[in-house]
Amino acid sequence: MLCRRSWIVALAVPGLIALLSASSGASEPGRLPNVVIIFTDDLGYADLGVYGAEEIATPHLDRMAAEGVKFTDFYVPVSVCTPSRAALLTGCYPPRVSTVGVLFPRHKVGLNPEEYSMGRMFQDRGYATACVGKWHLGHLPDFLPMQHGFDTYYGIPYSNDMDNVSGKSHRAANYPDPKVEYFNV
């Protein structure tokens, strides 16, 4: 088994899309590099110092980028939370994994636990995994991060503007219920 001290953390908080791989300790024989994925909503390219922000100080993220790998291009197949997160974690287009719309607390569905996710892929390689922040791929127990290859989860299951589990949000009426079907290709 590979060293369990290597880890992956998936952070899903409003703002940035970047993949950073810390290189410290990775040069030891048999040791995998640490991997941190920060996937956020509504952040512009130049909202971080590492990408040119001058009005916002982001020293910790800038340091992570300087010590690891910084990507300058990133694309998602959809511009909203649930399907973009599903695509990142599974490598599949959102319709393939039945996540074509935003999930709300009223929905009783989520990312199918049978999907092979990035969390499981890293676990299979010997990584310890954690998910911190907004999950937004289903709030019921069968759909939470621990069912998708994450050892630890600390966060919220859906957006903080979704007021309560009954789905009575000031924004909930603006989005139709997504059509959800699980199918295998």
C-alpha positions as YAML, in Angstrom:
chain: A
units: angstrom
residues:
- id: 1
  name: MET
  ca: [0.00, 0.00, 0.00]
- id: 2
  name: LEU
  ca: [1.19, 3.50, -0.80]
- id: 3
  name: CYS
  ca: [1.88, 6.02, 1.94]
- id: 4
  name: ARG
  ca: [-1.42, 7.20, 3.45]
- id: 5
  name: ARG
  ca: [0.26, 10.45, 4.51]
- id: 6
  name: SER
  ca: [-0.09, 11.71, 0.97]
- id: 7
  name: TRP
  ca: [-3.50, 13.28, 0.63]
- id: 8
  name: ILE
  ca: [-6.02, 14.88, -1.61]
- id: 9
  name: VAL
  ca: [-8.34, 17.59, -0.45]
- id: 10
  name: ALA
  ca: [-11.18, 18.80, -2.63]
- id: 11
  name: LEU
  ca: [-12.32, 22.24, -1.59]
- id: 12
  name: ALA
  ca: [-15.57, 23.43, -3.08]
- id: 13
  name: VAL
  ca: [-16.21, 26.99, -1.94]
- id: 14
  name: PRO
  ca: [-17.53, 29.98, -3.90]
- id: 15
  name: GLY
  ca: [-14.81, 31.45, -6.12]
- id: 16
  name: LEU
  ca: [-11.79, 29.80, -7.89]
- id: 17
  name: ILE
  ca: [-11.02, 26.97, -10.27]
- id: 18
  name: ALA
  ca: [-7.44, 25.72, -9.96]
- id: 19
  name: LEU
  ca: [-5.48, 22.54, -9.54]
- id: 20
  name: LEU
  ca: [-2.43, 22.82, -7.37]
- id: 21
  name: SER
  ca: [-0.03, 20.01, -6.61]
- id: 22
  name: ALA
  ca: [2.36, 20.63, -3.75]
- id: 23
  name: SER
  ca: [5.81, 19.28, -4.48]
- id: 24
  name: SER
  ca: [7.29, 19.28, -0.98]
- id: 25
  name: GLY
  ca: [8.08, 15.72, 0.07]
- id: 26
  name: ALA
  ca: [7.02, 14.28, -3.27]
- id: 27
  name: SER
  ca: [10.61, 13.63, -4.29]
- id: 28
  name: GLU
  ca: [11.01, 10.93, -1.64]
- id: 29
  name: PRO
  ca: [11.01, 7.49, -3.27]
- id: 30
  name: GLY
  ca: [7.56, 5.91, -3.16]
- id: 31
  name: ARG
  ca: [5.85, 9.06, -1.95]
- id: 32
  name: LEU
  ca: [3.09, 10.54, -4.02]
- id: 33
  name: PRO
  ca: [2.68, 14.31, -4.25]
- id: 34
  name: ASN
  ca: [-0.04, 16.04, -2.26]
- id: 35
  name: VAL
  ca: [-2.91, 17.19, -4.43]
- id: 36
  name: VAL
  ca: [-5.28, 20.03, -3.58]
- id: 37
  name: ILE
  ca: [-8.16, 20.86, -5.88]
- id: 38
  name: ILE
  ca: [-9.98, 24.12, -5.26]
- id: 39
  name: PHE
  ca: [-13.20, 24.33, -7.22]
- id: 40
  name: THR
  ca: [-15.31, 27.39, -6.59]
- id: 41
  name: ASP
  ca: [-18.14, 29.42, -8.02]
- id: 42
  name: ASP
  ca: [-18.19, 32.97, -9.31]
- id: 43
  name: LEU
  ca: [-14.52, 33.88, -9.24]
- id: 44
  name: GLY
  ca: [-12.96, 35.76, -12.09]
- id: 45
  name: TYR
  ca: [-9.56, 34.95, -13.52]
- id: 46
  name: ALA
  ca: [-7.85, 37.98, -11.98]
- id: 47
  name: ASP
  ca: [-9.48, 37.71, -8.53]
- id: 48
  name: LEU
  ca: [-6.36, 36.06, -7.03]
- id: 49
  name: GLY
  ca: [-2.89, 37.49, -6.72]
- id: 50
  name: VAL
  ca: [-1.36, 34.55, -8.57]
- id: 51
  name: TYR
  ca: [-3.52, 35.46, -11.58]
- id: 52
  name: GLY
  ca: [-2.97, 39.22, -11.40]
- id: 53
  name: ALA
  ca: [-5.31, 40.56, -8.70]
- id: 54
  name: GLU
  ca: [-4.03, 43.83, -7.32]
- id: 55
  name: GLU
  ca: [-6.87, 44.78, -4.97]
- id: 56
  name: ILE
  ca: [-7.32, 41.43, -3.21]
- id: 57
  name: ALA
  ca: [-4.51, 39.81, -1.20]
- id: 58
  name: THR
  ca: [-4.41, 36.01, -1.52]
- id: 59
  name: PRO
  ca: [-0.97, 35.11, -0.13]
- id: 60
  name: HIS
  ca: [-1.73, 31.53, 0.88]
- id: 61
  name: LEU
  ca: [-3.17, 30.56, -2.50]
- id: 62
  name: ASP
  ca: [-0.35, 32.43, -4.23]
- id: 63
  name: ARG
  ca: [2.19, 30.42, -2.23]
- id: 64
  name: MET
  ca: [0.49, 27.12, -3.05]
- id: 65
  name: ALA
  ca: [0.64, 27.98, -6.74]
- id: 66
  name: ALA
  ca: [4.29, 29.01, -6.49]
- id: 67
  name: GLU
  ca: [5.24, 25.72, -4.79]
- id: 68
  name: GLY
  ca: [3.18, 23.51, -7.07]
- id: 69
  name: VAL
  ca: [1.59, 23.60, -10.49]
- id: 70
  name: LYS
  ca: [-0.49, 26.54, -11.70]
- id: 71
  name: PHE
  ca: [-2.93, 26.09, -14.56]
- id: 72
  name: THR
  ca: [-4.09, 29.05, -16.62]
- id: 73
  name: ASP
  ca: [-7.00, 27.45, -18.49]
- id: 74
  name: PHE
  ca: [-9.87, 25.41, -17.15]
- id: 75
  name: TYR
  ca: [-13.23, 24.60, -18.69]
- id: 76
  name: VAL
  ca: [-16.40, 23.09, -17.33]
- id: 77
  name: PRO
  ca: [-19.26, 21.77, -19.47]
- id: 78
  name: VAL
  ca: [-21.89, 23.74, -17.52]
- id: 79
  name: SER
  ca: [-21.82, 27.07, -15.69]
- id: 80
  name: VAL
  ca: [-23.81, 26.00, -12.62]
- id: 81
  name: CYS
  ca: [-22.92, 24.17, -9.41]
- id: 82
  name: THR
  ca: [-24.23, 20.61, -9.46]
- id: 83
  name: PRO
  ca: [-23.38, 19.52, -13.01]
- id: 84
  name: SER
  ca: [-19.98, 21.23, -13.05]
- id: 85
  name: ARG
  ca: [-18.98, 19.53, -9.79]
- id: 86
  name: ALA
  ca: [-20.23, 16.16, -11.07]
- id: 87
  name: ALA
  ca: [-18.20, 16.57, -14.25]
- id: 88
  name: LEU
  ca: [-15.03, 17.45, -12.32]
- id: 89
  name: LEU
  ca: [-15.37, 14.49, -9.94]
- id: 90
  name: THR
  ca: [-16.30, 11.88, -12.53]
- id: 91
  name: GLY
  ca: [-14.70, 13.10, -15.74]
- id: 92
  name: CYS
  ca: [-18.07, 12.66, -17.46]
- id: 93
  name: TYR
  ca: [-20.42, 15.08, -19.14]
- id: 94
  name: PRO
  ca: [-23.27, 15.97, -16.74]
- id: 95
  name: PRO
  ca: [-26.06, 14.14, -18.66]
- id: 96
  name: ARG
  ca: [-24.01, 10.93, -18.47]
- id: 97
  name: VAL
  ca: [-24.08, 11.12, -14.67]
- id: 98
  name: SER
  ca: [-27.67, 12.45, -14.46]
- id: 99
  name: THR
  ca: [-26.77, 15.89, -13.16]
- id: 100
  name: VAL
  ca: [-28.14, 18.31, -15.73]
- id: 101
  name: GLY
  ca: [-29.52, 20.92, -13.31]
- id: 102
  name: VAL
  ca: [-28.93, 22.47, -9.92]
- id: 103
  name: LEU
  ca: [-30.03, 20.30, -7.00]
- id: 104
  name: PHE
  ca: [-32.06, 21.92, -4.24]
- id: 105
  name: PRO
  ca: [-32.80, 20.68, -0.72]
- id: 106
  name: ARG
  ca: [-36.24, 19.49, -1.91]
- id: 107
  name: HIS
  ca: [-34.61, 16.99, -4.29]
- id: 108
  name: LYS
  ca: [-34.26, 13.39, -3.18]
- id: 109
  name: VAL
  ca: [-31.56, 12.56, -5.75]
- id: 110
  name: GLY
  ca: [-27.85, 13.14, -6.14]
- id: 111
  name: LEU
  ca: [-24.70, 11.88, -7.81]
- id: 112
  name: ASN
  ca: [-25.10, 8.13, -8.15]
- id: 113
  name: PRO
  ca: [-22.90, 6.43, -5.51]
- id: 114
  name: GLU
  ca: [-21.92, 3.84, -8.14]
- id: 115
  name: GLU
  ca: [-20.05, 6.44, -10.22]
- id: 116
  name: TYR
  ca: [-16.28, 6.14, -10.11]
- id: 117
  name: SER
  ca: [-15.21, 9.48, -8.71]
- id: 118
  name: MET
  ca: [-11.94, 11.31, -8.33]
- id: 119
  name: GLY
  ca: [-12.14, 10.61, -4.59]
- id: 120
  name: ARG
  ca: [-12.24, 6.86, -5.20]
- id: 121
  name: MET
  ca: [-9.48, 7.10, -7.79]
- id: 122
  name: PHE
  ca: [-7.18, 8.77, -5.26]
- id: 123
  name: GLN
  ca: [-8.16, 6.30, -2.52]
- id: 124
  name: ASP
  ca: [-7.31, 3.43, -4.88]
- id: 125
  name: ARG
  ca: [-3.83, 4.93, -5.23]
- id: 126
  name: GLY
  ca: [-3.35, 5.07, -1.44]
- id: 127
  name: TYR
  ca: [-4.28, 8.68, -0.74]
- id: 128
  name: ALA
  ca: [-6.20, 9.87, 2.28]
- id: 129
  name: THR
  ca: [-9.02, 12.09, 0.98]
- id: 130
  name: ALA
  ca: [-11.10, 14.96, 2.32]
- id: 131
  name: CYS
  ca: [-13.79, 17.23, 0.95]
- id: 132
  name: VAL
  ca: [-14.23, 20.66, 2.53]
- id: 133
  name: GLY
  ca: [-16.87, 23.21, 1.59]
- id: 134
  name: LYS
  ca: [-19.96, 23.14, -0.60]
- id: 135
  name: TRP
  ca: [-20.71, 19.65, -1.95]
- id: 136
  name: HIS
  ca: [-23.91, 20.32, -3.92]
- id: 137
  name: LEU
  ca: [-24.22, 16.80, -5.36]
- id: 138
  name: GLY
  ca: [-27.06, 15.57, -3.15]
- id: 139
  name: HIS
  ca: [-27.75, 16.13, 0.53]
- id: 140
  name: LEU
  ca: [-29.14, 12.75, 1.55]
- id: 141
  name: PRO
  ca: [-26.76, 10.23, 3.19]
- id: 142
  name: ASP
  ca: [-26.38, 8.04, 0.06]
- id: 143
  name: PHE
  ca: [-25.08, 10.99, -1.95]
- id: 144
  name: LEU
  ca: [-22.67, 12.69, 0.46]
- id: 145
  name: PRO
  ca: [-18.88, 12.77, -0.10]
- id: 146
  name: MET
  ca: [-18.15, 9.70, 2.06]
- id: 147
  name: GLN
  ca: [-20.12, 7.65, -0.50]
- id: 148
  name: HIS
  ca: [-17.88, 8.98, -3.27]
- id: 149
  name: GLY
  ca: [-14.40, 8.21, -1.99]
- id: 150
  name: PHE
  ca: [-13.78, 10.90, 0.59]
- id: 151
  name: ASP
  ca: [-12.59, 9.83, 4.03]
- id: 152
  name: THR
  ca: [-13.58, 13.12, 5.64]
- id: 153
  name: TYR
  ca: [-16.17, 15.77, 4.88]
- id: 154
  name: TYR
  ca: [-16.59, 19.17, 6.50]
- id: 155
  name: GLY
  ca: [-18.98, 21.49, 4.74]
- id: 156
  name: ILE
  ca: [-22.46, 22.21, 3.53]
- id: 157
  name: PRO
  ca: [-24.44, 19.90, 1.23]
- id: 158
  name: TYR
  ca: [-25.86, 22.70, -0.94]
- id: 159
  name: SER
  ca: [-25.55, 26.46, -1.44]
- id: 160
  name: ASN
  ca: [-25.76, 28.68, 1.60]
- id: 161
  name: ASP
  ca: [-28.58, 30.69, -0.04]
- id: 162
  name: MET
  ca: [-30.84, 27.64, 0.00]
- id: 163
  name: ASP
  ca: [-32.59, 28.47, 3.22]
- id: 164
  name: ASN
  ca: [-33.78, 25.13, 4.55]
- id: 165
  name: VAL
  ca: [-34.29, 21.47, 3.82]
- id: 166
  name: SER
  ca: [-37.88, 22.01, 2.66]
- id: 167
  name: GLY
  ca: [-36.47, 23.94, -0.29]
- id: 168
  name: LYS
  ca: [-38.23, 27.22, 0.51]
- id: 169
  name: SER
  ca: [-35.47, 29.44, -0.76]
- id: 170
  name: HIS
  ca: [-35.95, 32.84, -2.27]
- id: 171
  name: ARG
  ca: [-34.15, 31.44, -5.34]
- id: 172
  name: ALA
  ca: [-35.59, 27.93, -5.51]
- id: 173
  name: ALA
  ca: [-38.53, 28.92, -7.74]
- id: 174
  name: ASN
  ca: [-36.16, 30.21, -10.42]
- id: 175
  name: TYR
  ca: [-34.88, 26.74, -11.29]
- id: 176
  name: PRO
  ca: [-36.90, 23.81, -12.65]
- id: 177
  name: ASP
  ca: [-36.54, 20.36, -11.19]
- id: 178
  name: PRO
  ca: [-33.79, 18.51, -13.04]
- id: 179
  name: LYS
  ca: [-34.80, 15.36, -14.85]
- id: 180
  name: VAL
  ca: [-32.80, 12.63, -13.18]
- id: 181
  name: GLU
  ca: [-32.31, 9.13, -14.51]
- id: 182
  name: TYR
  ca: [-29.50, 6.76, -13.62]
- id: 183
  name: PHE
  ca: [-28.24, 4.85, -16.60]
- id: 184
  name: ASN
  ca: [-25.14, 2.97, -17.55]
- id: 185
  name: VAL
  ca: [-23.23, 3.61, -20.75]
...
